[in-house]
């Protein structure tokens, strides 16, 4: 009997770095260094570099993702990008990153609409959630993440996320760009809490939603997370701009993917 296993996903968040030419060049080098078909690999460059990165990774198995999208389909929103415009350029999209929550006032309600727009446009949303340091130290981390999930997803319902499109990234705010990552066991406990929240919302397939960890992941630290059965990969920021870091992270992820595939085949 084949028991379905969750995929292993490594997504790179390049944030506001690199010109289209630079991004295309880096993407080509990363794709060449990260051949691992067992791992779903995604590069998320700035909007203006999506086409260049798409060309650079064509045929490599890498997918391309955006870092944000507007919550409306079209309209008078100067400077914004709508999900349907990403057709042919991206197949994934990061939504609700803590930098967008903090710097652009994105609320859970807005983020939920962005998730919906992604799903309507055939994009796989990576919904980011995570607590701040005071919330973690105050013992409120799980409650904060639960509130973020319910606020973004409860109105959508499980049906909106059919076909397994949704991915959740647990990114504690205090771990992003700080060099201080969470403990693997704490991140795994949060992944369990994420799935418990989905179950509380009545999501029957919640257990199959991939949960990634993000926050100062490097080639050296990624094993802590990829060894946890509850975690399904990583959303990588700073380290994803370095070929050798990505090569190390994807190679480690391939070990987890292979182990899962073997464990999933029984009898
Ligand atoms: P970091 O960023 O890996 O540089 O901490 C992660 C993210 O913001 O997604």
CSV table of C-alpha atoms and ligand atoms in Angstrom, one decimal:
chain,number,residue,atom,x,y,z
A,1,UNK,CA,0.0,0.0,0.0
A,2,UNK,CA,1.3,3.5,-0.8
A,3,UNK,CA,0.8,5.9,2.1
A,4,UNK,CA,0.8,9.5,0.9
A,5,UNK,CA,3.6,11.5,2.3
A,6,UNK,CA,3.9,15.3,2.4
A,7,UNK,CA,6.4,16.8,0.0
A,8,UNK,CA,9.6,18.5,1.1
A,9,UNK,CA,9.8,22.1,-0.1
A,10,UNK,CA,12.6,24.6,-0.1
A,11,UNK,CA,11.6,28.1,-1.0
A,12,UNK,CA,14.0,31.0,-1.4
A,13,UNK,CA,12.8,34.5,-0.5
A,14,UNK,CA,15.2,37.0,-2.2
A,15,UNK,CA,13.3,40.0,-0.7
A,16,UNK,CA,14.4,43.4,-2.2
A,17,UNK,CA,17.7,42.2,-3.7
A,18,UNK,CA,19.2,41.8,-7.2
A,19,UNK,CA,18.4,43.3,-10.6
A,20,UNK,CA,16.8,41.1,-13.2
A,21,UNK,CA,20.2,40.3,-14.7
A,22,UNK,CA,21.7,39.5,-11.4
A,23,UNK,CA,18.7,37.4,-10.4
A,24,UNK,CA,18.8,35.4,-13.6
A,25,UNK,CA,22.5,34.7,-13.2
A,26,UNK,CA,22.1,33.6,-9.6
A,27,UNK,CA,19.1,31.5,-10.4
A,28,UNK,CA,21.0,29.7,-13.1
A,29,UNK,CA,23.9,28.9,-10.8
A,30,UNK,CA,21.5,27.7,-8.0
A,31,UNK,CA,19.6,25.5,-10.4
A,32,UNK,CA,22.8,23.9,-11.6
A,33,UNK,CA,24.0,23.3,-8.0
A,34,UNK,CA,20.6,22.0,-6.6
A,35,UNK,CA,19.5,19.1,-8.8
A,36,UNK,CA,17.1,17.3,-6.5
A,37,UNK,CA,13.9,16.2,-8.2
A,38,UNK,CA,12.6,14.8,-4.9
A,39,UNK,CA,12.5,18.3,-3.4
A,40,UNK,CA,10.1,21.0,-4.5
A,41,UNK,CA,12.4,24.0,-5.1
A,42,UNK,CA,11.1,27.5,-5.5
A,43,UNK,CA,12.9,30.8,-6.1
A,44,UNK,CA,11.0,34.0,-5.2
A,45,UNK,CA,12.8,37.0,-6.6
A,46,UNK,CA,11.4,40.6,-6.8
A,47,UNK,CA,8.6,41.0,-9.4
A,48,UNK,CA,10.8,42.6,-12.0
A,49,UNK,CA,13.1,39.6,-12.0
A,50,UNK,CA,10.4,36.9,-12.3
A,51,UNK,CA,10.8,36.6,-16.1
A,52,UNK,CA,14.6,36.4,-16.0
A,53,UNK,CA,14.5,33.8,-13.2
A,54,UNK,CA,11.9,31.8,-15.1
A,55,UNK,CA,14.1,31.7,-18.1
A,56,UNK,CA,17.2,30.8,-16.1
A,57,UNK,CA,15.6,27.8,-14.3
A,58,UNK,CA,13.5,26.5,-17.3
A,59,UNK,CA,13.9,22.7,-17.4
A,60,UNK,CA,15.6,22.5,-14.1
A,61,UNK,CA,12.6,21.5,-11.9
A,62,UNK,CA,12.7,24.8,-10.0
A,63,UNK,CA,9.5,26.8,-9.8
A,64,UNK,CA,9.2,30.6,-9.6
A,65,UNK,CA,7.3,32.5,-7.0
A,66,UNK,CA,6.3,36.1,-6.2
A,67,UNK,CA,6.8,37.6,-2.8
A,68,UNK,CA,3.5,39.4,-2.6
A,69,UNK,CA,0.3,40.1,-4.5
A,70,UNK,CA,-2.5,42.6,-4.2
A,71,UNK,CA,-5.8,41.5,-2.6
A,72,UNK,CA,-7.9,42.8,-5.4
A,73,UNK,CA,-8.1,41.3,-9.0
A,74,UNK,CA,-7.7,44.7,-10.7
A,75,UNK,CA,-8.3,48.4,-10.2
A,76,UNK,CA,-6.9,51.8,-9.3
A,77,UNK,CA,-4.1,50.7,-7.1
A,78,UNK,CA,-1.0,52.5,-8.4
A,79,UNK,CA,2.1,50.4,-8.2
A,80,UNK,CA,0.5,47.2,-7.3
A,81,UNK,CA,0.5,43.8,-8.9
A,82,UNK,CA,-2.6,41.5,-9.1
A,83,UNK,CA,-2.6,37.7,-9.0
A,84,UNK,CA,-3.8,37.2,-12.6
A,85,UNK,CA,-0.9,39.4,-13.9
A,86,UNK,CA,1.5,36.7,-12.6
A,87,UNK,CA,0.2,34.2,-15.1
A,88,UNK,CA,3.2,32.7,-17.0
A,89,UNK,CA,5.6,34.3,-14.6
A,90,UNK,CA,5.1,32.6,-11.3
A,91,UNK,CA,3.3,29.5,-9.9
A,92,UNK,CA,3.9,30.3,-6.2
A,93,UNK,CA,3.4,33.4,-4.0
A,94,UNK,CA,4.6,34.3,-0.5
A,95,UNK,CA,1.7,35.9,1.4
A,96,UNK,CA,1.6,37.7,4.7
A,97,UNK,CA,5.3,37.8,5.4
A,98,UNK,CA,6.0,39.5,8.7
A,99,UNK,CA,7.9,42.3,6.9
A,100,UNK,CA,4.7,43.1,5.0
A,101,UNK,CA,2.6,42.9,8.2
A,102,UNK,CA,5.0,45.2,10.0
A,103,UNK,CA,6.0,47.7,7.2
A,104,UNK,CA,2.8,47.7,5.1
A,105,UNK,CA,0.1,47.2,7.6
A,106,UNK,CA,-1.2,43.9,6.3
A,107,UNK,CA,-3.9,42.5,8.5
A,108,UNK,CA,-5.0,38.9,8.7
A,109,UNK,CA,-8.2,39.9,6.8
A,110,UNK,CA,-6.2,41.4,3.9
A,111,UNK,CA,-3.8,38.4,4.0
A,112,UNK,CA,-6.7,36.1,3.7
A,113,UNK,CA,-8.0,37.9,0.6
A,114,UNK,CA,-4.5,37.6,-0.9
A,115,UNK,CA,-4.5,33.9,-0.3
A,116,UNK,CA,-7.9,33.6,-2.0
A,117,UNK,CA,-6.6,35.7,-5.0
A,118,UNK,CA,-3.6,33.4,-5.3
A,119,UNK,CA,-5.8,30.3,-5.3
A,120,UNK,CA,-8.2,31.7,-7.9
A,121,UNK,CA,-5.2,32.5,-10.1
A,122,UNK,CA,-3.7,29.0,-9.7
A,123,UNK,CA,-0.8,30.2,-7.6
A,124,UNK,CA,0.3,28.2,-4.6
A,125,UNK,CA,0.3,30.6,-1.6
A,126,UNK,CA,2.9,30.3,1.1
A,127,UNK,CA,1.1,31.9,4.0
A,128,UNK,CA,3.5,33.2,6.6
A,129,UNK,CA,2.7,33.2,10.3
A,130,UNK,CA,4.8,33.7,13.4
A,131,UNK,CA,5.0,35.4,16.8
A,132,UNK,CA,7.2,38.2,18.0
A,133,UNK,CA,9.8,37.9,20.8
A,134,UNK,CA,7.6,39.3,23.6
A,135,UNK,CA,4.8,36.9,22.6
A,136,UNK,CA,7.1,33.9,22.6
A,137,UNK,CA,8.6,34.9,26.0
A,138,UNK,CA,5.1,35.6,27.3
A,139,UNK,CA,4.0,32.0,26.4
A,140,UNK,CA,1.6,33.3,23.8
A,141,UNK,CA,3.3,32.1,20.6
A,142,UNK,CA,0.7,29.4,19.7
A,143,UNK,CA,-2.2,31.7,20.5
A,144,UNK,CA,-0.8,34.4,18.2
A,145,UNK,CA,-0.2,31.9,15.3
A,146,UNK,CA,-3.7,30.5,15.8
A,147,UNK,CA,-5.2,34.0,15.6
A,148,UNK,CA,-3.3,34.7,12.4
A,149,UNK,CA,-4.5,31.4,10.8
A,150,UNK,CA,-8.1,31.8,11.8
A,151,UNK,CA,-8.1,35.5,10.8
A,152,UNK,CA,-6.7,34.7,7.3
A,153,UNK,CA,-8.3,31.4,6.5
A,154,UNK,CA,-11.5,30.8,8.5
A,155,UNK,CA,-13.7,32.7,6.0
A,156,UNK,CA,-12.1,31.0,3.0
A,157,UNK,CA,-13.0,27.5,4.2
A,158,UNK,CA,-11.1,24.3,3.3
A,159,UNK,CA,-12.8,24.2,-0.1
A,160,UNK,CA,-10.8,27.3,-1.2
A,161,UNK,CA,-7.6,25.4,-0.6
A,162,UNK,CA,-8.6,22.3,-2.5
A,163,UNK,CA,-6.0,20.4,-4.5
A,164,UNK,CA,-3.4,20.8,-1.8
A,165,UNK,CA,-2.3,24.3,-3.0
A,166,UNK,CA,-1.8,25.9,0.4
A,167,UNK,CA,1.5,25.9,2.2
A,168,UNK,CA,2.1,27.5,5.7
A,169,UNK,CA,5.4,28.9,6.7
A,170,UNK,CA,6.0,29.3,10.4
A,171,UNK,CA,8.4,32.2,10.7
A,172,UNK,CA,9.0,33.5,14.2
A,173,UNK,CA,9.6,37.2,13.8
A,174,UNK,CA,12.5,37.2,16.2
A,175,UNK,CA,14.3,34.6,14.1
A,176,UNK,CA,14.1,36.4,10.7
A,177,UNK,CA,17.4,37.9,9.6
A,178,UNK,CA,18.8,37.8,13.1
A,179,UNK,CA,21.0,34.7,12.9
A,180,UNK,CA,19.1,33.3,15.8
A,181,UNK,CA,16.9,30.4,14.6
A,182,UNK,CA,14.2,28.6,16.6
A,183,UNK,CA,14.9,25.2,18.0
A,184,UNK,CA,13.8,22.4,15.7
A,185,UNK,CA,11.6,20.9,18.4
A,186,UNK,CA,9.9,24.2,19.1
A,187,UNK,CA,9.3,24.8,15.4
A,188,UNK,CA,7.9,21.2,15.1
A,189,UNK,CA,5.6,21.8,18.1
A,190,UNK,CA,4.3,24.9,16.3
A,191,UNK,CA,3.7,22.9,13.1
A,192,UNK,CA,1.6,20.6,15.2
A,193,UNK,CA,-0.3,23.6,16.6
A,194,UNK,CA,-0.8,24.9,13.1
A,195,UNK,CA,-2.4,21.7,12.0
A,196,UNK,CA,-4.5,21.6,15.2
A,197,UNK,CA,-5.8,25.0,14.3
A,198,UNK,CA,-6.8,23.9,10.9
A,199,UNK,CA,-8.5,20.9,12.4
A,200,UNK,CA,-10.4,23.2,14.8
A,201,UNK,CA,-11.6,25.2,11.8
A,202,UNK,CA,-13.0,21.9,10.5
A,203,UNK,CA,-10.4,21.3,7.8
A,204,UNK,CA,-10.5,17.6,7.3
A,205,UNK,CA,-7.4,17.6,5.1
A,206,UNK,CA,-5.4,19.9,7.5
A,207,UNK,CA,-2.9,17.2,8.3
A,208,UNK,CA,-1.8,17.2,4.7
A,209,UNK,CA,-1.0,20.9,4.5
A,210,UNK,CA,2.8,21.3,4.3
A,211,UNK,CA,4.3,23.5,7.1
A,212,UNK,CA,7.7,25.0,6.5
A,213,UNK,CA,10.1,26.7,9.0
A,214,UNK,CA,11.6,30.1,8.2
A,215,UNK,CA,14.0,32.3,10.2
A,216,UNK,CA,17.8,32.3,9.8
A,217,UNK,CA,17.9,28.9,8.1
A,218,UNK,CA,21.4,28.0,6.8
A,219,UNK,CA,23.0,24.9,5.4
A,220,UNK,CA,24.5,24.4,8.9
A,221,UNK,CA,21.1,24.8,10.7
A,222,UNK,CA,18.6,23.3,8.3
A,223,UNK,CA,19.1,19.7,9.5
A,224,UNK,CA,17.5,20.7,12.8
A,225,UNK,CA,14.3,21.4,11.0
A,226,UNK,CA,14.5,18.8,8.2
A,227,UNK,CA,14.9,16.1,10.8
A,228,UNK,CA,11.5,16.9,12.3
A,229,UNK,CA,8.6,14.8,10.8
A,230,UNK,CA,6.2,17.7,11.5
A,231,UNK,CA,8.1,20.1,9.3
A,232,UNK,CA,8.1,19.9,5.5
A,233,UNK,CA,11.0,22.2,4.5
A,234,UNK,CA,12.1,25.7,4.8
A,235,UNK,CA,11.5,29.3,3.6
A,236,UNK,CA,15.1,30.7,3.4
A,237,UNK,CA,15.9,34.4,3.2
A,238,UNK,CA,19.5,35.6,3.5
A,239,UNK,CA,21.2,32.2,2.9
A,240,UNK,CA,19.2,31.7,-0.3
A,241,UNK,CA,21.3,34.4,-2.0
A,242,UNK,CA,24.3,32.1,-1.8
A,243,UNK,CA,24.8,29.2,-4.1
A,244,UNK,CA,26.7,27.0,-1.7
A,245,UNK,CA,24.2,27.6,1.1
A,246,UNK,CA,21.3,26.7,-1.2
A,247,UNK,CA,23.2,23.6,-2.4
A,248,UNK,CA,23.7,22.5,1.2
A,249,UNK,CA,20.1,23.1,2.2
A,250,UNK,CA,18.6,21.3,-0.9
A,251,UNK,CA,21.0,18.4,-0.5
A,252,UNK,CA,19.9,18.0,3.1
A,253,UNK,CA,16.2,18.3,2.1
A,254,UNK,CA,16.7,15.6,-0.5
A,255,UNK,CA,17.7,13.2,2.3
A,256,UNK,CA,14.5,13.9,4.1
A,257,UNK,CA,12.5,13.5,0.9
A,258,UNK,CA,14.1,10.2,0.2
A,259,UNK,CA,13.5,8.9,3.7
A,260,UNK,CA,9.9,9.9,3.6
A,261,UNK,CA,9.3,8.3,0.2
A,262,UNK,CA,10.8,5.0,1.6
A,263,UNK,CA,8.9,5.2,4.8
A,264,UNK,CA,5.7,5.9,2.9
A,265,UNK,CA,5.9,2.7,0.9
A,266,UNK,CA,4.7,-0.3,3.0
A,267,UNK,CA,3.9,-3.9,2.3
B,1,LIG,P1,16.1,34.8,6.9
B,1,LIG,O1,14.7,35.3,6.3
B,1,LIG,O2,16.3,33.4,6.4
B,1,LIG,O3,17.1,35.8,6.3
B,1,LIG,O4,16.0,34.9,8.4
B,1,LIG,C1,13.6,34.4,6.2
B,1,LIG,C2,12.4,35.0,5.7
B,1,LIG,O5,12.2,36.2,6.0
B,1,LIG,O6,11.6,34.4,5.0
